[in-house]
Amino acid sequence: MKRVIINGANGKMGQAVARIIQARPQLGLTLAGGREPGDGFGLAGDIIIDFSSPQGAQDAFNWAKEHKAACLIGTTNLPERFLFQMQEEHKIPLFYAPNVSLSVYFFGELLKKAAQMYKGYEMNLHEIHHTQKKDAPSGTAKKLAGLINLPPERISYERFGDTPGTHILTFCGAYDKIVLKHEALDRDLFAASAVEVAAWLLEQPAGFYTMSDYAKAVLKSAKKELTA
């Protein structure tokens, strides 16, 4: 069993990740413990999963490098300097995504195809998150907008209740309107995907990985099963 450390363990995502790890022993993961940003790293593990803060993510990355462990970062609003640092990593398996949900990744791929088909339509992206969400618009919204070259001023947002995450892209034409929507119904959507990515990451050689790499591996595996 591979030992997992959760950075940001007391947060909602950290608690959800811990719950999923304990519920899915078939993935070969066990919970080594958790910490909050600023606490000492008095733990040993094979991988650290970070859902904390920009500084907490940097601490998790530094710890993983020092201990030659894998590192999965799902924290958003990271400084560009740190993003470049991660992209150049080649000594440990490192995964970063502003949204670790595979279904959200595929939603982004759908948006890219839709933007090609509905050229000439006005596009607007709206996102809704819980009231404790610190960045606005969210990292996911910015990522989706970037995929379709949507200017930042075309992103609107709401902070409402305990909404895990909703993203709505609207195409407006002269005579019709097309609406594409992804709605997370439970935070476990992201936690379950993060745990599955972590299990996959532990099997990868050192280097920098994104949702694109993981999605390709999932589709390749699915294709093998269909042709078996």
JSON list of C-alpha atoms in Angstrom, two decimals:
[
{"chain": "A", "resi": 1, "resn": "MET", "atom": "CA", "xyz": [0.00, 0.00, 0.00]},
{"chain": "A", "resi": 2, "resn": "LYS", "atom": "CA", "xyz": [1.26, 3.46, -0.91]},
{"chain": "A", "resi": 3, "resn": "ARG", "atom": "CA", "xyz": [1.13, 6.06, 1.87]},
{"chain": "A", "resi": 4, "resn": "VAL", "atom": "CA", "xyz": [-0.75, 9.30, 1.17]},
{"chain": "A", "resi": 5, "resn": "ILE", "atom": "CA", "xyz": [-0.27, 12.60, 2.99]},
{"chain": "A", "resi": 6, "resn": "ILE", "atom": "CA", "xyz": [-3.04, 15.18, 2.62]},
{"chain": "A", "resi": 7, "resn": "ASN", "atom": "CA", "xyz": [-1.96, 18.82, 2.76]},
{"chain": "A", "resi": 8, "resn": "GLY", "atom": "CA", "xyz": [-4.97, 20.88, 3.82]},
{"chain": "A", "resi": 9, "resn": "ALA", "atom": "CA", "xyz": [-6.43, 17.87, 5.62]},
{"chain": "A", "resi": 10, "resn": "ASN", "atom": "CA", "xyz": [-9.03, 19.81, 7.60]},
{"chain": "A", "resi": 11, "resn": "GLY", "atom": "CA", "xyz": [-10.53, 21.55, 4.59]},
{"chain": "A", "resi": 12, "resn": "LYS", "atom": "CA", "xyz": [-13.62, 20.21, 2.85]},
{"chain": "A", "resi": 13, "resn": "MET", "atom": "CA", "xyz": [-11.64, 18.77, -0.05]},
{"chain": "A", "resi": 14, "resn": "GLY", "atom": "CA", "xyz": [-9.01, 17.30, 2.26]},
{"chain": "A", "resi": 15, "resn": "GLN", "atom": "CA", "xyz": [-11.67, 15.54, 4.32]},
{"chain": "A", "resi": 16, "resn": "ALA", "atom": "CA", "xyz": [-13.37, 14.24, 1.17]},
{"chain": "A", "resi": 17, "resn": "VAL", "atom": "CA", "xyz": [-10.07, 12.88, -0.19]},
{"chain": "A", "resi": 18, "resn": "ALA", "atom": "CA", "xyz": [-9.39, 11.07, 3.10]},
{"chain": "A", "resi": 19, "resn": "ARG", "atom": "CA", "xyz": [-12.86, 9.54, 3.04]},
{"chain": "A", "resi": 20, "resn": "ILE", "atom": "CA", "xyz": [-12.43, 8.28, -0.54]},
{"chain": "A", "resi": 21, "resn": "ILE", "atom": "CA", "xyz": [-9.01, 6.76, 0.20]},
{"chain": "A", "resi": 22, "resn": "GLN", "atom": "CA", "xyz": [-10.44, 4.84, 3.13]},
{"chain": "A", "resi": 23, "resn": "ALA", "atom": "CA", "xyz": [-13.45, 3.68, 1.09]},
{"chain": "A", "resi": 24, "resn": "ARG", "atom": "CA", "xyz": [-11.39, 2.40, -1.87]},
{"chain": "A", "resi": 25, "resn": "PRO", "atom": "CA", "xyz": [-8.58, 0.15, -0.59]},
{"chain": "A", "resi": 26, "resn": "GLN", "atom": "CA", "xyz": [-8.53, -1.55, -4.02]},
{"chain": "A", "resi": 27, "resn": "LEU", "atom": "CA", "xyz": [-6.59, 1.45, -5.34]},
{"chain": "A", "resi": 28, "resn": "GLY", "atom": "CA", "xyz": [-3.63, 0.42, -3.19]},
{"chain": "A", "resi": 29, "resn": "LEU", "atom": "CA", "xyz": [-3.53, 3.63, -1.14]},
{"chain": "A", "resi": 30, "resn": "THR", "atom": "CA", "xyz": [-3.53, 4.14, 2.60]},
{"chain": "A", "resi": 31, "resn": "LEU", "atom": "CA", "xyz": [-3.79, 7.36, 4.58]},
{"chain": "A", "resi": 32, "resn": "ALA", "atom": "CA", "xyz": [-0.48, 8.25, 6.21]},
{"chain": "A", "resi": 33, "resn": "GLY", "atom": "CA", "xyz": [-1.89, 11.39, 7.80]},
{"chain": "A", "resi": 34, "resn": "GLY", "atom": "CA", "xyz": [-2.69, 15.00, 7.15]},
{"chain": "A", "resi": 35, "resn": "ARG", "atom": "CA", "xyz": [-1.45, 18.46, 7.96]},
{"chain": "A", "resi": 36, "resn": "GLU", "atom": "CA", "xyz": [-2.45, 22.07, 7.66]},
{"chain": "A", "resi": 37, "resn": "PRO", "atom": "CA", "xyz": [-0.32, 24.70, 5.92]},
{"chain": "A", "resi": 38, "resn": "GLY", "atom": "CA", "xyz": [2.21, 26.04, 8.40]},
{"chain": "A", "resi": 39, "resn": "ASP", "atom": "CA", "xyz": [2.39, 22.81, 10.42]},
{"chain": "A", "resi": 40, "resn": "GLY", "atom": "CA", "xyz": [5.62, 20.85, 10.43]},
{"chain": "A", "resi": 41, "resn": "PHE", "atom": "CA", "xyz": [6.05, 17.90, 8.04]},
{"chain": "A", "resi": 42, "resn": "GLY", "atom": "CA", "xyz": [6.51, 15.18, 10.63]},
{"chain": "A", "resi": 43, "resn": "LEU", "atom": "CA", "xyz": [5.10, 12.54, 8.30]},
{"chain": "A", "resi": 44, "resn": "ALA", "atom": "CA", "xyz": [6.50, 10.02, 5.84]},
{"chain": "A", "resi": 45, "resn": "GLY", "atom": "CA", "xyz": [4.67, 9.13, 2.66]},
{"chain": "A", "resi": 46, "resn": "ASP", "atom": "CA", "xyz": [4.89, 8.09, -0.99]},
{"chain": "A", "resi": 47, "resn": "ILE", "atom": "CA", "xyz": [2.70, 10.92, -2.31]},
{"chain": "A", "resi": 48, "resn": "ILE", "atom": "CA", "xyz": [1.30, 14.19, -1.05]},
{"chain": "A", "resi": 49, "resn": "ILE", "atom": "CA", "xyz": [-2.06, 15.53, -2.23]},
{"chain": "A", "resi": 50, "resn": "ASP", "atom": "CA", "xyz": [-2.51, 19.27, -1.84]},
{"chain": "A", "resi": 51, "resn": "PHE", "atom": "CA", "xyz": [-5.79, 21.19, -1.60]},
{"chain": "A", "resi": 52, "resn": "SER", "atom": "CA", "xyz": [-4.75, 24.06, 0.64]},
{"chain": "A", "resi": 53, "resn": "SER", "atom": "CA", "xyz": [-3.42, 27.47, -0.38]},
{"chain": "A", "resi": 54, "resn": "PRO", "atom": "CA", "xyz": [-0.80, 28.82, -2.80]},
{"chain": "A", "resi": 55, "resn": "GLN", "atom": "CA", "xyz": [1.83, 28.82, -0.05]},
{"chain": "A", "resi": 56, "resn": "GLY", "atom": "CA", "xyz": [0.68, 25.42, 1.16]},
{"chain": "A", "resi": 57, "resn": "ALA", "atom": "CA", "xyz": [1.04, 24.04, -2.37]},
{"chain": "A", "resi": 58, "resn": "GLN", "atom": "CA", "xyz": [4.60, 25.38, -2.56]},
{"chain": "A", "resi": 59, "resn": "ASP", "atom": "CA", "xyz": [5.38, 23.74, 0.80]},
{"chain": "A", "resi": 60, "resn": "ALA", "atom": "CA", "xyz": [3.93, 20.42, -0.41]},
{"chain": "A", "resi": 61, "resn": "PHE", "atom": "CA", "xyz": [6.00, 20.59, -3.59]},
{"chain": "A", "resi": 62, "resn": "ASN", "atom": "CA", "xyz": [9.19, 21.36, -1.65]},
{"chain": "A", "resi": 63, "resn": "TRP", "atom": "CA", "xyz": [8.53, 18.47, 0.74]},
{"chain": "A", "resi": 64, "resn": "ALA", "atom": "CA", "xyz": [7.92, 16.05, -2.14]},
{"chain": "A", "resi": 65, "resn": "LYS", "atom": "CA", "xyz": [11.17, 17.11, -3.82]},
{"chain": "A", "resi": 66, "resn": "GLU", "atom": "CA", "xyz": [13.13, 16.68, -0.59]},
{"chain": "A", "resi": 67, "resn": "HIS", "atom": "CA", "xyz": [11.68, 13.22, 0.10]},
{"chain": "A", "resi": 68, "resn": "LYS", "atom": "CA", "xyz": [11.55, 12.07, -3.54]},
{"chain": "A", "resi": 69, "resn": "ALA", "atom": "CA", "xyz": [7.81, 11.50, -3.28]},
{"chain": "A", "resi": 70, "resn": "ALA", "atom": "CA", "xyz": [5.08, 12.04, -5.86]},
{"chain": "A", "resi": 71, "resn": "CYS", "atom": "CA", "xyz": [3.02, 15.23, -5.61]},
{"chain": "A", "resi": 72, "resn": "LEU", "atom": "CA", "xyz": [-0.52, 16.09, -6.72]},
{"chain": "A", "resi": 73, "resn": "ILE", "atom": "CA", "xyz": [-1.58, 19.74, -6.52]},
{"chain": "A", "resi": 74, "resn": "GLY", "atom": "CA", "xyz": [-5.19, 20.79, -7.03]},
{"chain": "A", "resi": 75, "resn": "THR", "atom": "CA", "xyz": [-4.92, 24.22, -5.42]},
{"chain": "A", "resi": 76, "resn": "THR", "atom": "CA", "xyz": [-5.85, 27.16, -7.65]},
{"chain": "A", "resi": 77, "resn": "ASN", "atom": "CA", "xyz": [-4.69, 30.78, -7.99]},
{"chain": "A", "resi": 78, "resn": "LEU", "atom": "CA", "xyz": [-1.00, 29.82, -7.95]},
{"chain": "A", "resi": 79, "resn": "PRO", "atom": "CA", "xyz": [1.62, 32.44, -8.88]},
{"chain": "A", "resi": 80, "resn": "GLU", "atom": "CA", "xyz": [3.15, 32.19, -12.36]},
{"chain": "A", "resi": 81, "resn": "ARG", "atom": "CA", "xyz": [6.62, 31.66, -10.92]},
{"chain": "A", "resi": 82, "resn": "PHE", "atom": "CA", "xyz": [5.45, 28.49, -9.18]},
{"chain": "A", "resi": 83, "resn": "LEU", "atom": "CA", "xyz": [3.59, 27.27, -12.28]},
{"chain": "A", "resi": 84, "resn": "PHE", "atom": "CA", "xyz": [6.77, 27.57, -14.35]},
{"chain": "A", "resi": 85, "resn": "GLN", "atom": "CA", "xyz": [8.72, 25.81, -11.61]},
{"chain": "A", "resi": 86, "resn": "MET", "atom": "CA", "xyz": [6.33, 22.86, -11.70]},
{"chain": "A", "resi": 87, "resn": "GLN", "atom": "CA", "xyz": [6.37, 22.61, -15.49]},
{"chain": "A", "resi": 88, "resn": "GLU", "atom": "CA", "xyz": [10.14, 22.19, -15.40]},
{"chain": "A", "resi": 89, "resn": "GLU", "atom": "CA", "xyz": [10.07, 19.40, -12.80]},
{"chain": "A", "resi": 90, "resn": "HIS", "atom": "CA", "xyz": [11.86, 16.18, -13.82]},
{"chain": "A", "resi": 91, "resn": "LYS", "atom": "CA", "xyz": [12.97, 14.55, -10.57]},
{"chain": "A", "resi": 92, "resn": "ILE", "atom": "CA", "xyz": [9.61, 13.46, -9.12]},
{"chain": "A", "resi": 93, "resn": "PRO", "atom": "CA", "xyz": [6.19, 12.57, -10.58]},
{"chain": "A", "resi": 94, "resn": "LEU", "atom": "CA", "xyz": [4.26, 15.85, -10.29]},
{"chain": "A", "resi": 95, "resn": "PHE", "atom": "CA", "xyz": [0.64, 16.43, -11.28]},
{"chain": "A", "resi": 96, "resn": "TYR", "atom": "CA", "xyz": [-1.10, 19.80, -11.39]},
{"chain": "A", "resi": 97, "resn": "ALA", "atom": "CA", "xyz": [-4.61, 20.76, -12.45]},
{"chain": "A", "resi": 98, "resn": "PRO", "atom": "CA", "xyz": [-6.85, 23.66, -11.37]},
{"chain": "A", "resi": 99, "resn": "ASN", "atom": "CA", "xyz": [-9.69, 21.12, -11.56]},
{"chain": "A", "resi": 100, "resn": "VAL", "atom": "CA", "xyz": [-8.93, 17.43, -11.02]},
{"chain": "A", "resi": 101, "resn": "SER", "atom": "CA", "xyz": [-12.27, 16.14, -12.30]},
{"chain": "A", "resi": 102, "resn": "LEU", "atom": "CA", "xyz": [-11.98, 14.03, -15.44]},
{"chain": "A", "resi": 103, "resn": "SER", "atom": "CA", "xyz": [-15.54, 14.92, -16.42]},
{"chain": "A", "resi": 104, "resn": "VAL", "atom": "CA", "xyz": [-14.71, 18.64, -16.23]},
{"chain": "A", "resi": 105, "resn": "TYR", "atom": "CA", "xyz": [-11.69, 18.00, -18.44]},
{"chain": "A", "resi": 106, "resn": "PHE", "atom": "CA", "xyz": [-13.91, 16.28, -21.03]},
{"chain": "A", "resi": 107, "resn": "PHE", "atom": "CA", "xyz": [-16.38, 19.17, -20.70]},
{"chain": "A", "resi": 108, "resn": "GLY", "atom": "CA", "xyz": [-13.57, 21.49, -21.73]},
{"chain": "A", "resi": 109, "resn": "GLU", "atom": "CA", "xyz": [-12.90, 19.32, -24.78]},
{"chain": "A", "resi": 110, "resn": "LEU", "atom": "CA", "xyz": [-16.59, 19.58, -25.70]},
{"chain": "A", "resi": 111, "resn": "LEU", "atom": "CA", "xyz": [-16.44, 23.35, -25.39]},
{"chain": "A", "resi": 112, "resn": "LYS", "atom": "CA", "xyz": [-13.50, 23.50, -27.79]},
{"chain": "A", "resi": 113, "resn": "LYS", "atom": "CA", "xyz": [-15.44, 21.52, -30.40]},
{"chain": "A", "resi": 114, "resn": "ALA", "atom": "CA", "xyz": [-18.58, 23.60, -29.84]},
{"chain": "A", "resi": 115, "resn": "ALA", "atom": "CA", "xyz": [-16.62, 26.85, -30.26]},
{"chain": "A", "resi": 116, "resn": "GLN", "atom": "CA", "xyz": [-15.43, 25.60, -33.64]},
{"chain": "A", "resi": 117, "resn": "MET", "atom": "CA", "xyz": [-18.95, 24.64, -34.74]},
{"chain": "A", "resi": 118, "resn": "TYR", "atom": "CA", "xyz": [-20.64, 27.85, -33.55]},
{"chain": "A", "resi": 119, "resn": "LYS", "atom": "CA", "xyz": [-18.20, 30.37, -34.98]},
{"chain": "A", "resi": 120, "resn": "GLY", "atom": "CA", "xyz": [-19.72, 33.82, -35.15]},
{"chain": "A", "resi": 121, "resn": "TYR", "atom": "CA", "xyz": [-21.87, 33.27, -32.05]},
{"chain": "A", "resi": 122, "resn": "GLU", "atom": "CA", "xyz": [-21.34, 35.42, -28.97]},
{"chain": "A", "resi": 123, "resn": "MET", "atom": "CA", "xyz": [-19.95, 33.36, -26.09]},
{"chain": "A", "resi": 124, "resn": "ASN", "atom": "CA", "xyz": [-20.38, 33.95, -22.37]},
{"chain": "A", "resi": 125, "resn": "LEU", "atom": "CA", "xyz": [-19.20, 31.78, -19.48]},
{"chain": "A", "resi": 126, "resn": "HIS", "atom": "CA", "xyz": [-20.88, 31.85, -16.07]},
{"chain": "A", "resi": 127, "resn": "GLU", "atom": "CA", "xyz": [-19.67, 29.98, -13.01]},
{"chain": "A", "resi": 128, "resn": "ILE", "atom": "CA", "xyz": [-21.18, 29.37, -9.57]},
{"chain": "A", "resi": 129, "resn": "HIS", "atom": "CA", "xyz": [-19.27, 28.26, -6.46]},
{"chain": "A", "resi": 130, "resn": "HIS", "atom": "CA", "xyz": [-19.78, 28.14, -2.70]},
{"chain": "A", "resi": 131, "resn": "THR", "atom": "CA", "xyz": [-19.39, 31.29, -0.63]},
{"chain": "A", "resi": 132, "resn": "GLN", "atom": "CA", "xyz": [-16.02, 30.17, 0.80]},
{"chain": "A", "resi": 133, "resn": "LYS", "atom": "CA", "xyz": [-14.41, 30.07, -2.64]},
{"chain": "A", "resi": 134, "resn": "LYS", "atom": "CA", "xyz": [-11.62, 32.65, -2.48]},
{"chain": "A", "resi": 135, "resn": "ASP", "atom": "CA", "xyz": [-10.71, 33.21, -6.13]},
{"chain": "A", "resi": 136, "resn": "ALA", "atom": "CA", "xyz": [-13.21, 34.76, -8.54]},
{"chain": "A", "resi": 137, "resn": "PRO", "atom": "CA", "xyz": [-13.53, 33.85, -11.29]},
{"chain": "A", "resi": 138, "resn": "SER", "atom": "CA", "xyz": [-12.40, 30.35, -10.40]},
{"chain": "A", "resi": 139, "resn": "GLY", "atom": "CA", "xyz": [-9.31, 28.65, -11.76]},
{"chain": "A", "resi": 140, "resn": "THR", "atom": "CA", "xyz": [-11.57, 26.24, -13.63]},
{"chain": "A", "resi": 141, "resn": "ALA", "atom": "CA", "xyz": [-13.47, 29.08, -15.29]},
{"chain": "A", "resi": 142, "resn": "LYS", "atom": "CA", "xyz": [-10.22, 30.70, -16.38]},
{"chain": "A", "resi": 143, "resn": "LYS", "atom": "CA", "xyz": [-8.98, 27.39, -17.75]},
{"chain": "A", "resi": 144, "resn": "LEU", "atom": "CA", "xyz": [-12.20, 26.75, -19.71]},
{"chain": "A", "resi": 145, "resn": "ALA", "atom": "CA", "xyz": [-12.18, 30.30, -21.06]},
{"chain": "A", "resi": 146, "resn": "GLY", "atom": "CA", "xyz": [-8.59, 29.89, -22.19]},
{"chain": "A", "resi": 147, "resn": "LEU", "atom": "CA", "xyz": [-9.50, 26.75, -24.15]},
{"chain": "A", "resi": 148, "resn": "ILE", "atom": "CA", "xyz": [-11.92, 28.73, -26.32]},
{"chain": "A", "resi": 149, "resn": "ASN", "atom": "CA", "xyz": [-10.04, 32.06, -26.36]},
{"chain": "A", "resi": 150, "resn": "LEU", "atom": "CA", "xyz": [-12.79, 33.75, -24.37]},
{"chain": "A", "resi": 151, "resn": "PRO", "atom": "CA", "xyz": [-11.78, 37.17, -22.96]},
{"chain": "A", "resi": 152, "resn": "PRO", "atom": "CA", "xyz": [-11.87, 37.53, -19.14]},
{"chain": "A", "resi": 153, "resn": "GLU", "atom": "CA", "xyz": [-14.65, 40.13, -19.36]},
{"chain": "A", "resi": 154, "resn": "ARG", "atom": "CA", "xyz": [-16.91, 37.41, -20.81]},
{"chain": "A", "resi": 155, "resn": "ILE", "atom": "CA", "xyz": [-16.70, 35.44, -17.54]},
{"chain": "A", "resi": 156, "resn": "SER", "atom": "CA", "xyz": [-19.30, 36.14, -14.87]},
{"chain": "A", "resi": 157, "resn": "TYR", "atom": "CA", "xyz": [-19.58, 34.44, -11.49]},
{"chain": "A", "resi": 158, "resn": "GLU", "atom": "CA", "xyz": [-21.71, 33.91, -8.39]},
{"chain": "A", "resi": 159, "resn": "ARG", "atom": "CA", "xyz": [-20.85, 32.78, -4.88]},
{"chain": "A", "resi": 160, "resn": "PHE", "atom": "CA", "xyz": [-23.87, 30.99, -3.49]},
{"chain": "A", "resi": 161, "resn": "GLY", "atom": "CA", "xyz": [-24.50, 28.57, -0.62]},
{"chain": "A", "resi": 162, "resn": "ASP", "atom": "CA", "xyz": [-22.45, 25.37, -0.69]},
{"chain": "A", "resi": 163, "resn": "THR", "atom": "CA", "xyz": [-22.41, 24.90, -4.48]},
{"chain": "A", "resi": 164, "resn": "PRO", "atom": "CA", "xyz": [-19.46, 22.58, -5.38]},
{"chain": "A", "resi": 165, "resn": "GLY", "atom": "CA", "xyz": [-19.08, 24.06, -8.87]},
{"chain": "A", "resi": 166, "resn": "THR", "atom": "CA", "xyz": [-21.23, 24.88, -11.89]},
{"chain": "A", "resi": 167, "resn": "HIS", "atom": "CA", "xyz": [-20.00, 26.15, -15.26]},
{"chain": "A", "resi": 168, "resn": "ILE", "atom": "CA", "xyz": [-22.33, 27.32, -18.04]},
{"chain": "A", "resi": 169, "resn": "LEU", "atom": "CA", "xyz": [-21.23, 28.34, -21.52]},
{"chain": "A", "resi": 170, "resn": "THR", "atom": "CA", "xyz": [-23.81, 30.14, -23.65]},
{"chain": "A", "resi": 171, "resn": "PHE", "atom": "CA", "xyz": [-23.61, 30.70, -27.41]},
{"chain": "A", "resi": 172, "resn": "CYS", "atom": "CA", "xyz": [-25.92, 33.49, -28.58]},
{"chain": "A", "resi": 173, "resn": "GLY", "atom": "CA", "xyz": [-26.73, 33.88, -32.25]},
{"chain": "A", "resi": 174, "resn": "ALA", "atom": "CA", "xyz": [-29.13, 36.12, -34.14]},
{"chain": "A", "resi": 175, "resn": "TYR", "atom": "CA", "xyz": [-31.92, 33.56, -34.03]},
{"chain": "A", "resi": 176, "resn": "ASP", "atom": "CA", "xyz": [-31.01, 30.94, -31.42]},
{"chain": "A", "resi": 177, "resn": "LYS", "atom": "CA", "xyz": [-29.14, 30.20, -28.20]},
{"chain": "A", "resi": 178, "resn": "ILE", "atom": "CA", "xyz": [-27.13, 27.11, -27.22]},
{"chain": "A", "resi": 179, "resn": "VAL", "atom": "CA", "xyz": [-26.32, 26.36, -23.59]},
{"chain": "A", "resi": 180, "resn": "LEU", "atom": "CA", "xyz": [-23.71, 23.83, -22.40]},
{"chain": "A", "resi": 181, "resn": "LYS", "atom": "CA", "xyz": [-23.53, 23.16, -18.67]},
{"chain": "A", "resi": 182, "resn": "HIS", "atom": "CA", "xyz": [-21.46, 21.13, -16.23]},
{"chain": "A", "resi": 183, "resn": "GLU", "atom": "CA", "xyz": [-22.79, 20.92, -12.69]},
{"chain": "A", "resi": 184, "resn": "ALA", "atom": "CA", "xyz": [-20.95, 19.15, -9.90]},
{"chain": "A", "resi": 185, "resn": "LEU", "atom": "CA", "xyz": [-23.56, 17.68, -7.57]},
{"chain": "A", "resi": 186, "resn": "ASP", "atom": "CA", "xyz": [-21.13, 16.72, -4.81]},
{"chain": "A", "resi": 187, "resn": "ARG", "atom": "CA", "xyz": [-17.58, 17.63, -3.80]},
{"chain": "A", "resi": 188, "resn": "ASP", "atom": "CA", "xyz": [-16.76, 13.92, -3.90]},
{"chain": "A", "resi": 189, "resn": "LEU", "atom": "CA", "xyz": [-16.65, 14.25, -7.70]},
{"chain": "A", "resi": 190, "resn": "PHE", "atom": "CA", "xyz": [-13.32, 16.06, -7.35]},
{"chain": "A", "resi": 191, "resn": "ALA", "atom": "CA", "xyz": [-12.07, 14.01, -4.39]},
{"chain": "A", "resi": 192, "resn": "ALA", "atom": "CA", "xyz": [-12.68, 10.68, -6.13]},
{"chain": "A", "resi": 193, "resn": "SER", "atom": "CA", "xyz": [-10.93, 11.85, -9.27]},
{"chain": "A", "resi": 194, "resn": "ALA", "atom": "CA", "xyz": [-7.97, 13.17, -7.24]},
{"chain": "A", "resi": 195, "resn": "VAL", "atom": "CA", "xyz": [-7.55, 9.80, -5.53]},
{"chain": "A", "resi": 196, "resn": "GLU", "atom": "CA", "xyz": [-7.70, 7.94, -8.86]},
{"chain": "A", "resi": 197, "resn": "VAL", "atom": "CA", "xyz": [-5.16, 10.33, -10.38]},
{"chain": "A", "resi": 198, "resn": "ALA", "atom": "CA", "xyz": [-2.90, 9.84, -7.35]},
{"chain": "A", "resi": 199, "resn": "ALA", "atom": "CA", "xyz": [-2.95, 6.05, -7.81]},
{"chain": "A", "resi": 200, "resn": "TRP", "atom": "CA", "xyz": [-2.06, 6.53, -11.49]},
{"chain": "A", "resi": 201, "resn": "LEU", "atom": "CA", "xyz": [0.65, 9.11, -10.76]},
{"chain": "A", "resi": 202, "resn": "LEU", "atom": "CA", "xyz": [2.47, 6.72, -8.44]},
{"chain": "A", "resi": 203, "resn": "GLU", "atom": "CA", "xyz": [3.02, 4.42, -11.41]},
{"chain": "A", "resi": 204, "resn": "GLN", "atom": "CA", "xyz": [4.50, 7.14, -13.64]},
{"chain": "A", "resi": 205, "resn": "PRO", "atom": "CA", "xyz": [8.16, 8.10, -14.11]},
{"chain": "A", "resi": 206, "resn": "ALA", "atom": "CA", "xyz": [9.39, 11.47, -12.89]},
{"chain": "A", "resi": 207, "resn": "GLY", "atom": "CA", "xyz": [8.06, 14.47, -14.79]},
{"chain": "A", "resi": 208, "resn": "PHE", "atom": "CA", "xyz": [5.25, 17.00, -14.99]},
{"chain": "A", "resi": 209, "resn": "TYR", "atom": "CA", "xyz": [1.71, 15.74, -15.71]},
{"chain": "A", "resi": 210, "resn": "THR", "atom": "CA", "xyz": [-1.67, 17.37, -16.35]},
{"chain": "A", "resi": 211, "resn": "MET", "atom": "CA", "xyz": [-5.26, 16.23, -16.87]},
{"chain": "A", "resi": 212, "resn": "SER", "atom": "CA", "xyz": [-4.47, 15.79, -20.56]},
{"chain": "A", "resi": 213, "resn": "ASP", "atom": "CA", "xyz": [-1.93, 13.07, -19.72]},
{"chain": "A", "resi": 214, "resn": "TYR", "atom": "CA", "xyz": [-4.30, 11.31, -17.34]},
{"chain": "A", "resi": 215, "resn": "ALA", "atom": "CA", "xyz": [-7.23, 11.50, -19.78]},
{"chain": "A", "resi": 216, "resn": "LYS", "atom": "CA", "xyz": [-5.11, 9.94, -22.54]},
{"chain": "A", "resi": 217, "resn": "ALA", "atom": "CA", "xyz": [-4.20, 7.07, -20.20]},
{"chain": "A", "resi": 218, "resn": "VAL", "atom": "CA", "xyz": [-7.86, 6.52, -19.25]},
{"chain": "A", "resi": 219, "resn": "LEU", "atom": "CA", "xyz": [-9.00, 6.51, -22.88]},
{"chain": "A", "resi": 220, "resn": "LYS", "atom": "CA", "xyz": [-6.18, 4.17, -23.89]},
{"chain": "A", "resi": 221, "resn": "SER", "atom": "CA", "xyz": [-7.15, 1.75, -21.12]},
{"chain": "A", "resi": 222, "resn": "ALA", "atom": "CA", "xyz": [-10.83, 1.93, -22.12]},
{"chain": "A", "resi": 223, "resn": "LYS", "atom": "CA", "xyz": [-9.93, 1.22, -25.75]},
{"chain": "A", "resi": 224, "resn": "LYS", "atom": "CA", "xyz": [-7.95, -1.86, -24.70]},
{"chain": "A", "resi": 225, "resn": "GLU", "atom": "CA", "xyz": [-10.90, -3.16, -22.71]},
{"chain": "A", "resi": 226, "resn": "LEU", "atom": "CA", "xyz": [-13.25, -2.69, -25.67]},
{"chain": "A", "resi": 227, "resn": "THR", "atom": "CA", "xyz": [-10.97, -4.58, -28.05]},
{"chain": "A", "resi": 228, "resn": "ALA", "atom": "CA", "xyz": [-10.05, -7.35, -25.58]}
]
